[in-house]
Amino acid sequence: MTKSLRKIDFPTFPFSFEHLTFVSAPLGYKIFITSNATAFLYDSRFHSWRRFRFDSPDFILSDSSYQEGVYFDGSLYFTVSNRGPSSIVCLDPESGKLEPQVSDLPQNITFTRLANDGERKLYLVGGIGTNGISRAMKLWELSGEGKRKRWVEVESLPELMCRKFMSVCYHNYEHVYCFWHQGMICICCYTWPEILYYKVRRRTWHWLPKCPSLPEKWSCGFRWFSFLPEFSAVV
């Protein structure tokens, strides 16, 4: 869009990584990459990488490669897989300090995904059930400040829509991911061409049908994302 291109070399070679998060800012952008217990941060303002190790290397970020970290209030939020599906960690990208977030979510959560509205609010989508099988899905919003932050339940997915979504992912929750797009929380499954979305202002749930240009039989996966060009970003 800006008719400019920048080649960014990996911080080391050879290089492999598990998660990549792109954070856009008014004066540039940041690229955050995790590799085992090591993190790398690229800042477009300085055209350089920073490397730091997690204080607690036993934290393992969510094993879903489709779900990125979520940037909110100056920090990156991730779900962690080895401490239960309701566990969330907060990473300060400047200091590299990784801290667990106090979770007041129900104990019968089967999976969690994060999304933010770009500035003011952080949301969490989670399945509710037993023995790792979801029977319901709910939406929470992070409320409060500092140590008083807590998750407040916002909505529940209607039963019929929940049945369809759970049959779509067939309890393979690692295929589930979500993102924010212009007032909507979009919840997707890598193996399904439709998008389930929630209109925050109207507090209503909807299905977005598959793209009409897609063939009836499609053997590849689907990866949807929100694209809103920001011309102020410096390449």
Short mmCIF file of C-alpha atoms in Angstrom, two decimals:
data_model
loop_
_atom_site.label_atom_id
_atom_site.label_comp_id
_atom_site.label_asym_id
_atom_site.label_seq_id
_atom_site.Cartn_x
_atom_site.Cartn_y
_atom_site.Cartn_z
CA MET A 1 0.00 0.00 0.00
CA THR A 2 2.91 2.35 0.68
CA LYS A 3 4.85 1.06 -2.35
CA SER A 4 7.81 0.33 -0.12
CA LEU A 5 9.40 -2.92 0.99
CA ARG A 6 11.76 -3.90 3.77
CA LYS A 7 13.56 -7.22 4.11
CA ILE A 8 13.91 -8.27 7.74
CA ASP A 9 16.52 -10.94 8.44
CA PHE A 10 15.93 -13.51 11.16
CA PRO A 11 17.80 -12.74 14.41
CA THR A 12 19.78 -15.97 14.16
CA PHE A 13 20.44 -18.63 11.54
CA PRO A 14 19.19 -21.29 11.36
CA PHE A 15 15.99 -20.10 13.03
CA SER A 16 12.71 -21.78 13.94
CA PHE A 17 9.83 -20.36 15.92
CA GLU A 18 6.44 -21.33 17.36
CA HIS A 19 4.51 -18.06 17.53
CA LEU A 20 4.65 -14.77 15.67
CA THR A 21 2.69 -11.66 16.66
CA PHE A 22 2.60 -8.46 14.62
CA VAL A 23 1.80 -5.27 16.56
CA SER A 24 0.98 -2.12 14.65
CA ALA A 25 1.57 1.31 16.22
CA PRO A 26 1.17 4.90 15.01
CA LEU A 27 4.93 5.33 14.62
CA GLY A 28 5.86 1.89 13.38
CA TYR A 29 5.35 -1.74 14.25
CA LYS A 30 6.78 -4.57 16.32
CA ILE A 31 7.25 -8.25 15.54
CA PHE A 32 7.27 -10.61 18.49
CA ILE A 33 8.52 -14.18 18.01
CA THR A 34 8.87 -16.99 20.53
CA SER A 35 11.22 -19.94 20.23
CA ASN A 36 11.21 -22.41 23.15
CA ALA A 37 11.90 -20.31 26.27
CA THR A 38 13.42 -17.45 24.23
CA ALA A 39 11.67 -14.43 22.77
CA PHE A 40 12.75 -12.01 20.05
CA LEU A 41 11.33 -8.53 19.52
CA TYR A 42 11.81 -6.49 16.35
CA ASP A 43 11.12 -2.74 16.51
CA SER A 44 10.74 -0.95 13.19
CA ARG A 45 11.81 2.35 14.76
CA PHE A 46 15.32 1.00 15.39
CA HIS A 47 15.47 -1.73 12.69
CA SER A 48 16.88 -4.19 15.19
CA TRP A 49 16.05 -7.32 17.19
CA ARG A 50 16.12 -7.70 20.96
CA ARG A 51 16.50 -11.08 22.61
CA PHE A 52 15.44 -12.11 26.09
CA ARG A 53 14.58 -15.29 27.94
CA PHE A 54 11.44 -15.90 29.96
CA ASP A 55 11.85 -15.71 33.72
CA SER A 56 9.75 -18.89 33.99
CA PRO A 57 10.77 -21.27 31.19
CA ASP A 58 8.12 -23.80 32.28
CA PHE A 59 5.48 -21.64 30.62
CA ILE A 60 4.44 -23.09 27.29
CA LEU A 61 2.31 -20.89 25.08
CA SER A 62 -0.85 -22.27 23.54
CA ASP A 63 -0.12 -25.11 21.15
CA SER A 64 -2.47 -23.61 18.58
CA SER A 65 -0.31 -22.11 15.84
CA TYR A 66 -3.39 -20.27 14.52
CA GLN A 67 -3.79 -18.11 17.64
CA GLU A 68 -1.36 -15.21 18.02
CA GLY A 69 -0.59 -13.17 21.08
CA VAL A 70 -2.95 -10.28 21.78
CA TYR A 71 -1.58 -6.78 22.40
CA PHE A 72 -3.47 -4.86 25.11
CA ASP A 73 -2.59 -1.99 27.43
CA GLY A 74 1.11 -2.08 26.50
CA SER A 75 1.52 -5.83 27.03
CA LEU A 76 1.10 -9.07 25.11
CA TYR A 77 -1.38 -11.62 26.42
CA PHE A 78 -1.14 -15.34 25.67
CA THR A 79 -2.92 -18.51 26.69
CA VAL A 80 -0.67 -21.22 28.09
CA SER A 81 -1.21 -24.90 27.49
CA ASN A 82 0.59 -26.64 30.34
CA ARG A 83 -1.31 -24.99 33.19
CA GLY A 84 -4.85 -25.61 32.03
CA PRO A 85 -6.96 -23.99 29.31
CA SER A 86 -7.97 -21.08 31.55
CA SER A 87 -4.38 -19.97 32.23
CA ILE A 88 -3.26 -16.66 30.75
CA VAL A 89 0.12 -14.95 30.92
CA CYS A 90 1.00 -11.31 30.35
CA LEU A 91 4.32 -10.32 28.78
CA ASP A 92 5.91 -6.89 28.97
CA PRO A 93 7.69 -6.63 25.57
CA GLU A 94 10.09 -3.98 26.87
CA SER A 95 11.42 -5.78 29.95
CA GLY A 96 10.71 -9.34 28.87
CA LYS A 97 8.97 -10.04 32.19
CA LEU A 98 6.36 -12.79 31.94
CA GLU A 99 3.70 -12.96 34.64
CA PRO A 100 0.65 -15.17 35.12
CA GLN A 101 -2.72 -13.45 35.29
CA VAL A 102 -4.98 -14.22 38.20
CA SER A 103 -7.84 -16.17 36.66
CA ASP A 104 -11.35 -16.08 38.12
CA LEU A 105 -12.80 -18.10 35.25
CA PRO A 106 -14.83 -21.30 35.83
CA GLN A 107 -12.87 -24.48 36.37
CA ASN A 108 -14.72 -26.40 33.67
CA ILE A 109 -13.25 -24.42 30.77
CA THR A 110 -12.11 -26.58 27.86
CA PHE A 111 -10.34 -23.95 25.73
CA THR A 112 -9.76 -20.18 25.65
CA ARG A 113 -8.99 -17.63 22.96
CA LEU A 114 -8.22 -13.91 23.28
CA ALA A 115 -9.19 -10.87 21.21
CA ASN A 116 -9.00 -7.12 21.75
CA ASP A 117 -10.71 -4.13 20.20
CA GLY A 118 -7.42 -2.40 19.41
CA GLU A 119 -7.32 -0.02 22.36
CA ARG A 120 -9.75 -0.23 25.25
CA LYS A 121 -10.98 -3.77 25.91
CA LEU A 122 -9.70 -7.32 26.07
CA TYR A 123 -12.10 -10.21 25.45
CA LEU A 124 -11.88 -13.92 26.09
CA VAL A 125 -13.84 -16.65 24.32
CA GLY A 126 -14.02 -20.00 26.08
CA GLY A 127 -15.69 -23.36 25.86
CA ILE A 128 -17.48 -24.81 28.90
CA GLY A 129 -17.81 -28.54 29.47
CA THR A 130 -16.47 -31.68 31.11
CA ASN A 131 -13.84 -34.25 30.17
CA GLY A 132 -12.40 -31.85 27.59
CA ILE A 133 -15.65 -31.62 25.59
CA SER A 134 -17.45 -28.28 25.27
CA ARG A 135 -21.20 -28.09 25.80
CA ALA A 136 -21.40 -24.30 25.80
CA MET A 137 -19.34 -21.27 24.81
CA LYS A 138 -19.15 -17.94 26.63
CA LEU A 139 -17.62 -14.50 26.17
CA TRP A 140 -15.86 -12.54 28.94
CA GLU A 141 -14.43 -9.03 29.17
CA LEU A 142 -11.44 -8.00 31.30
CA SER A 143 -12.58 -5.32 33.72
CA GLY A 144 -10.83 -3.21 36.35
CA GLU A 145 -7.28 -1.93 36.74
CA GLY A 146 -4.02 -3.30 38.11
CA LYS A 147 -4.46 -6.19 40.53
CA ARG A 148 -8.21 -5.58 40.61
CA LYS A 149 -8.66 -6.85 37.08
CA ARG A 150 -11.21 -9.63 36.71
CA TRP A 151 -13.11 -11.41 33.96
CA VAL A 152 -16.78 -10.40 33.66
CA GLU A 153 -19.13 -12.63 31.69
CA VAL A 154 -20.71 -10.79 28.76
CA GLU A 155 -22.67 -13.30 26.69
CA SER A 156 -23.31 -16.97 26.00
CA LEU A 157 -23.50 -18.44 22.52
CA PRO A 158 -27.10 -19.60 21.78
CA GLU A 159 -27.55 -23.36 22.04
CA LEU A 160 -28.27 -24.12 18.37
CA MET A 161 -25.34 -22.02 17.17
CA CYS A 162 -23.12 -23.64 19.78
CA ARG A 163 -24.07 -27.11 18.58
CA LYS A 164 -23.14 -26.19 15.02
CA PHE A 165 -19.80 -24.66 16.01
CA MET A 166 -18.83 -27.61 18.18
CA SER A 167 -19.74 -30.02 15.38
CA VAL A 168 -17.59 -27.95 13.01
CA CYS A 169 -14.45 -28.15 15.13
CA TYR A 170 -15.38 -31.64 16.40
CA HIS A 171 -13.66 -30.95 19.72
CA ASN A 172 -10.33 -30.23 17.98
CA TYR A 173 -10.02 -26.89 19.76
CA GLU A 174 -6.46 -26.34 18.57
CA HIS A 175 -8.06 -25.42 15.22
CA VAL A 176 -10.08 -22.60 16.80
CA TYR A 177 -8.85 -19.01 16.68
CA CYS A 178 -10.44 -15.57 16.90
CA PHE A 179 -9.73 -11.95 16.02
CA TRP A 180 -11.32 -8.50 16.20
CA HIS A 181 -12.69 -6.75 13.13
CA GLN A 182 -14.51 -3.40 13.22
CA GLY A 183 -16.77 -3.97 16.19
CA MET A 184 -17.00 -7.73 15.79
CA ILE A 185 -15.34 -10.66 17.54
CA CYS A 186 -14.79 -13.29 14.85
CA ILE A 187 -14.42 -16.93 15.93
CA CYS A 188 -13.13 -19.30 13.28
CA CYS A 189 -12.16 -22.89 12.74
CA TYR A 190 -9.29 -23.74 10.43
CA THR A 191 -11.29 -26.59 8.86
CA TRP A 192 -14.51 -24.65 8.16
CA PRO A 193 -15.16 -21.83 5.62
CA GLU A 194 -17.81 -19.99 7.67
CA ILE A 195 -17.12 -17.45 10.43
CA LEU A 196 -19.03 -17.13 13.68
CA TYR A 197 -19.03 -13.53 14.86
CA TYR A 198 -20.39 -11.45 17.71
CA LYS A 199 -21.49 -7.82 17.24
CA VAL A 200 -20.38 -6.12 20.43
CA ARG A 201 -22.70 -3.10 20.29
CA ARG A 202 -25.82 -5.06 19.36
CA ARG A 203 -24.85 -8.04 21.55
CA THR A 204 -25.92 -10.49 18.84
CA TRP A 205 -24.37 -13.62 17.31
CA HIS A 206 -24.30 -14.36 13.57
CA TRP A 207 -22.81 -16.71 10.98
CA LEU A 208 -20.94 -15.29 8.00
CA PRO A 209 -21.44 -17.79 5.12
CA LYS A 210 -18.54 -19.05 3.09
CA CYS A 211 -17.16 -17.03 0.22
CA PRO A 212 -19.23 -17.80 -2.94
CA SER A 213 -16.07 -18.12 -5.02
CA LEU A 214 -14.94 -21.19 -3.06
CA PRO A 215 -15.68 -24.58 -4.61
CA GLU A 216 -18.07 -26.99 -2.89
CA LYS A 217 -15.26 -29.39 -2.04
CA TRP A 218 -12.16 -27.80 -0.58
CA SER A 219 -9.33 -29.89 0.88
CA CYS A 220 -7.25 -26.98 2.21
CA GLY A 221 -7.65 -25.11 5.47
CA PHE A 222 -9.03 -21.61 5.96
CA ARG A 223 -7.15 -18.77 7.64
CA TRP A 224 -9.07 -15.54 8.03
CA PHE A 225 -7.71 -12.28 9.45
CA SER A 226 -8.62 -8.60 9.70
CA PHE A 227 -6.89 -6.18 7.35
CA LEU A 228 -7.18 -2.46 8.03
CA PRO A 229 -4.40 -0.51 6.30
CA GLU A 230 -2.65 2.11 8.43
CA PHE A 231 -0.78 4.51 6.21
CA SER A 232 1.04 6.12 9.14
CA ALA A 233 3.13 2.99 9.75
CA VAL A 234 6.80 3.32 8.79
CA VAL A 235 8.24 0.41 6.81
#
